[in-house]
Amino acid sequence: GAGVSQSPSNKVTEKGKDVELRCDPISGHTALYWYRQSLGQGLEFLIYFQGNSAPDKSGLPSDRFSAERTGGSVSTLTIQRTQQEDSAVYLCASSLAGGVEGYTFGSGTRLTVV
Amino acid sequence: AQSVTQLGSHVSVSEGALVLLRCNYSSSVPPYLFWYVQYPNQGLQLLLKYTSAATLVKGINGFEAEFKKSETSFHLTKPSAHMSDAAEYFCAVSRNSGNTPLVFGKGTRLSVIA
């Protein structure tokens, strides 16, 4: 597509429920990144894909968080048993391999856990 | 490991005044450096990047930044602020080998006063 598409744009969920966030990167971008943005905390790296494999998943905060990427394209970030501290904006970005030209970001998914 | 420090979580300038947003980095290897801008309820947009070519980098919307290795700095400037420049600005660093996720600073919110 023309840009990085994320869905849903907003998600309100009850504490303890599972949620899935979707990212559709730019066609041809082999690298895909997930970040979390909380108020006053900047962008926190979660996980990075090169193709379908994840060379760096060091930023996932707990085992409740997981992500996958299929067909070298769409990625899904899953949060199980959501907690209130999971409330944040989840940003996805994609880039050509290596990312040295910079990333293209989606508009994000705002997750609110009540 | 790389890290980024942005001095000042909030900067306020008058319309027409100089904009200076500070960024200092830490990297054990030559870095790639980036500035991104985020408008309300949007994703991040690349303003400019330093990838070991010219030390003075010009970006979009009249912004520029100078890489100073001796000061480990990559400050963002614009000679004359416009109301439309009001946004959140993020500095980011990556190893120049690529293939590593960008590390972002916590951001600086720029307000422009008429």
Coordinates of C-alpha atoms in Angstrom, one line a residue:
Chain A
G1 CA 0.0 0.0 0.0
A2 CA 0.9 3.7 -0.1
G3 CA 1.6 3.9 3.6
V4 CA 1.7 1.8 6.8
S5 CA -1.8 0.9 7.8
Q6 CA -2.7 0.0 11.4
S7 CA -6.0 -1.3 12.7
P8 CA -8.0 -0.7 14.7
S9 CA -7.2 3.0 15.3
N10 CA -8.8 2.9 18.7
K11 CA -9.4 -0.1 21.0
V12 CA -11.1 -0.1 24.4
T13 CA -10.9 -3.4 26.2
E14 CA -11.6 -4.7 29.7
K15 CA -8.8 -5.8 31.9
G16 CA -8.0 -9.4 31.4
K17 CA -9.2 -9.6 27.8
D18 CA -6.9 -10.4 24.9
V19 CA -6.3 -8.0 22.1
E20 CA -4.8 -8.2 18.6
L21 CA -3.3 -5.2 16.8
R22 CA -2.7 -5.3 13.1
C23 CA 0.0 -3.7 10.9
D24 CA 0.1 -3.7 7.2
P25 CA 3.5 -2.4 6.0
I26 CA 4.5 -0.7 2.8
S27 CA 4.7 -3.2 0.0
G28 CA 8.3 -4.2 -0.5
H29 CA 9.5 -3.2 3.0
T30 CA 11.2 -6.2 4.5
A31 CA 11.7 -4.8 7.9
L32 CA 8.8 -4.1 10.4
Y33 CA 9.0 -2.6 13.9
W34 CA 6.6 -2.3 16.8
Y35 CA 6.9 0.5 19.3
R36 CA 4.8 1.6 22.2
Q37 CA 4.3 5.3 23.1
S38 CA 3.2 6.3 26.5
L39 CA 2.6 9.8 27.7
G40 CA 6.0 11.4 28.5
Q41 CA 7.9 8.2 27.9
G42 CA 8.8 8.6 24.2
L43 CA 8.9 5.5 22.0
E44 CA 9.6 2.2 23.6
F45 CA 10.9 -0.5 21.2
L46 CA 9.0 -3.8 21.4
I47 CA 10.0 -6.1 18.5
Y48 CA 11.6 -6.1 15.1
F49 CA 11.0 -8.4 12.1
Q50 CA 13.2 -9.0 9.1
G51 CA 11.0 -10.9 6.7
N52 CA 9.0 -13.3 8.9
S53 CA 11.7 -13.8 11.6
A54 CA 12.2 -11.6 14.6
P55 CA 15.9 -11.1 15.2
D56 CA 15.2 -8.8 18.1
K57 CA 12.3 -9.2 20.5
S58 CA 14.1 -7.8 23.5
G59 CA 11.6 -5.0 24.1
L60 CA 8.6 -7.2 24.7
P61 CA 7.6 -6.3 28.3
S62 CA 6.4 -9.7 29.4
D63 CA 5.3 -13.1 28.1
R64 CA 1.8 -11.7 27.7
F65 CA 3.1 -9.9 24.6
S66 CA 3.7 -11.7 21.3
A67 CA 3.9 -10.9 17.7
E68 CA 4.1 -12.6 14.4
R69 CA 4.5 -11.7 10.8
T70 CA 3.3 -13.9 7.9
G71 CA 4.2 -13.8 4.2
G72 CA 6.7 -11.1 4.9
S73 CA 3.9 -8.6 5.1
V74 CA 1.1 -8.2 7.7
S75 CA 2.1 -8.4 11.4
T76 CA -0.1 -8.9 14.4
L77 CA 0.8 -7.9 17.9
T78 CA -1.1 -9.8 20.6
I79 CA -1.5 -8.8 24.2
Q80 CA -3.0 -11.5 26.4
R81 CA -4.7 -10.8 29.7
T82 CA -4.5 -7.1 29.3
Q83 CA -3.6 -4.9 32.3
Q84 CA -4.2 -1.2 32.8
E85 CA -0.5 -0.4 32.3
D86 CA -0.8 -1.8 28.8
S87 CA -2.8 1.4 27.9
A88 CA -0.7 3.3 25.3
V89 CA -0.4 4.0 21.6
Y90 CA 1.1 1.1 19.7
L91 CA 3.0 2.3 16.6
C92 CA 4.1 0.1 13.7
A93 CA 6.8 1.1 11.2
S94 CA 8.3 -0.4 8.2
S95 CA 11.5 0.1 6.2
L96 CA 13.7 -1.3 3.5
A97 CA 16.2 -3.8 4.8
G98 CA 18.6 -2.2 7.3
G99 CA 16.4 0.8 7.9
V100 CA 19.2 3.3 7.1
E101 CA 16.8 5.4 5.0
G102 CA 14.5 5.8 8.0
Y103 CA 11.2 4.3 8.9
T104 CA 7.7 5.0 7.7
F105 CA 5.2 4.9 10.6
G106 CA 1.6 4.1 10.8
S107 CA -0.9 6.3 12.7
G108 CA -1.0 3.9 15.6
T109 CA -3.5 2.0 17.6
R110 CA -4.6 3.7 20.8
L111 CA -5.3 1.0 23.4
T112 CA -7.2 1.8 26.5
V113 CA -7.6 -0.9 29.1
V114 CA -10.5 -0.3 31.6
Chain B
A1 CA 24.4 0.4 23.2
Q2 CA 23.0 3.6 21.8
S3 CA 21.0 6.2 23.7
V4 CA 19.5 9.6 23.1
T5 CA 18.9 12.5 25.4
Q6 CA 16.7 15.3 24.4
L7 CA 17.1 18.4 26.6
G8 CA 13.8 20.0 27.4
S9 CA 10.5 18.2 27.3
H10 CA 8.8 21.4 26.3
V11 CA 10.1 24.3 24.3
S12 CA 8.1 27.5 23.6
V13 CA 9.1 30.1 21.0
S14 CA 7.4 33.1 19.4
E15 CA 6.3 33.0 15.8
G16 CA 9.3 34.1 13.6
A17 CA 11.9 33.2 16.3
L18 CA 14.7 30.7 16.0
V19 CA 13.8 27.1 16.9
L20 CA 16.5 25.1 18.6
L21 CA 15.8 21.5 19.8
R22 CA 18.6 19.8 21.5
C23 CA 19.7 16.1 21.1
N24 CA 22.7 14.4 22.5
Y25 CA 23.5 10.8 21.7
S26 CA 25.6 8.0 23.0
S27 CA 27.0 5.4 20.7
S28 CA 30.0 3.1 20.8
V29 CA 30.1 3.0 17.0
P30 CA 29.5 5.7 14.4
P31 CA 25.8 6.4 14.4
Y32 CA 23.0 7.1 12.0
L33 CA 20.9 9.9 13.5
F34 CA 17.3 11.0 12.7
W35 CA 14.8 13.6 13.6
Y36 CA 11.1 12.8 13.4
V37 CA 8.0 15.0 13.9
Q38 CA 4.7 13.9 15.3
Y39 CA 1.5 16.0 14.8
P40 CA -1.4 15.3 17.1
N41 CA -3.1 11.9 16.6
Q42 CA -0.7 11.0 13.8
G43 CA 2.3 8.7 13.3
L44 CA 5.9 10.0 13.1
Q45 CA 7.2 11.6 10.0
L46 CA 10.8 11.7 9.0
L47 CA 12.3 15.3 9.1
L48 CA 15.9 14.5 8.2
K49 CA 18.7 12.0 8.7
Y50 CA 22.5 11.9 9.1
T51 CA 24.1 8.9 7.6
S52 CA 27.8 9.9 7.6
A53 CA 27.8 12.1 4.6
A54 CA 27.6 15.9 5.1
T55 CA 27.6 16.9 8.7
L56 CA 25.0 19.7 8.0
V57 CA 21.7 18.0 7.0
K58 CA 18.8 19.8 5.5
G59 CA 15.3 18.4 5.9
I60 CA 11.7 19.2 5.1
N61 CA 9.8 22.3 6.2
G62 CA 13.0 24.4 6.5
F63 CA 14.6 22.4 9.3
E64 CA 18.2 21.4 9.5
A65 CA 20.6 19.7 11.9
E66 CA 24.3 19.6 12.4
F67 CA 26.2 16.4 13.4
K68 CA 29.0 17.4 15.9
K69 CA 31.0 14.3 16.8
S70 CA 33.1 16.2 19.4
E71 CA 30.0 17.2 21.2
T72 CA 28.0 14.0 20.4
S73 CA 25.2 16.3 19.4
F74 CA 22.6 16.5 16.6
H75 CA 20.6 19.6 17.4
L76 CA 17.6 20.6 15.2
T77 CA 17.2 24.2 14.1
K78 CA 14.9 26.4 12.1
P79 CA 15.6 30.1 11.5
S80 CA 12.0 31.2 11.8
A81 CA 9.2 29.4 13.5
H82 CA 5.7 29.0 12.0
M83 CA 2.5 28.2 13.9
S84 CA 2.4 25.0 11.9
D85 CA 5.6 23.8 13.4
A86 CA 3.9 23.1 16.7
A87 CA 4.3 19.4 17.3
E88 CA 6.3 16.8 19.1
Y89 CA 9.9 16.2 17.9
F90 CA 11.9 13.0 18.4
C91 CA 15.6 12.4 17.9
A92 CA 16.7 8.8 17.2
V93 CA 19.9 6.9 16.8
S94 CA 20.9 3.7 15.2
R95 CA 24.2 1.9 14.5
N96 CA 25.5 2.7 11.1
S97 CA 25.6 -1.0 10.2
G98 CA 21.8 -0.8 10.1
N99 CA 19.7 -3.8 11.0
T100 CA 19.2 -2.5 14.5
P101 CA 16.0 -0.8 15.7
L102 CA 16.1 2.9 16.2
V103 CA 16.4 4.1 19.8
F104 CA 14.3 7.2 20.4
G105 CA 14.6 10.1 22.8
K106 CA 11.6 11.0 25.0
G107 CA 10.6 13.8 22.7
T108 CA 10.3 17.6 22.9
R109 CA 7.0 19.3 22.5
L110 CA 7.4 22.6 20.6
S111 CA 4.8 25.3 21.1
V112 CA 4.7 28.4 18.8
I113 CA 3.2 31.6 20.2
A114 CA 1.6 34.1 18.0

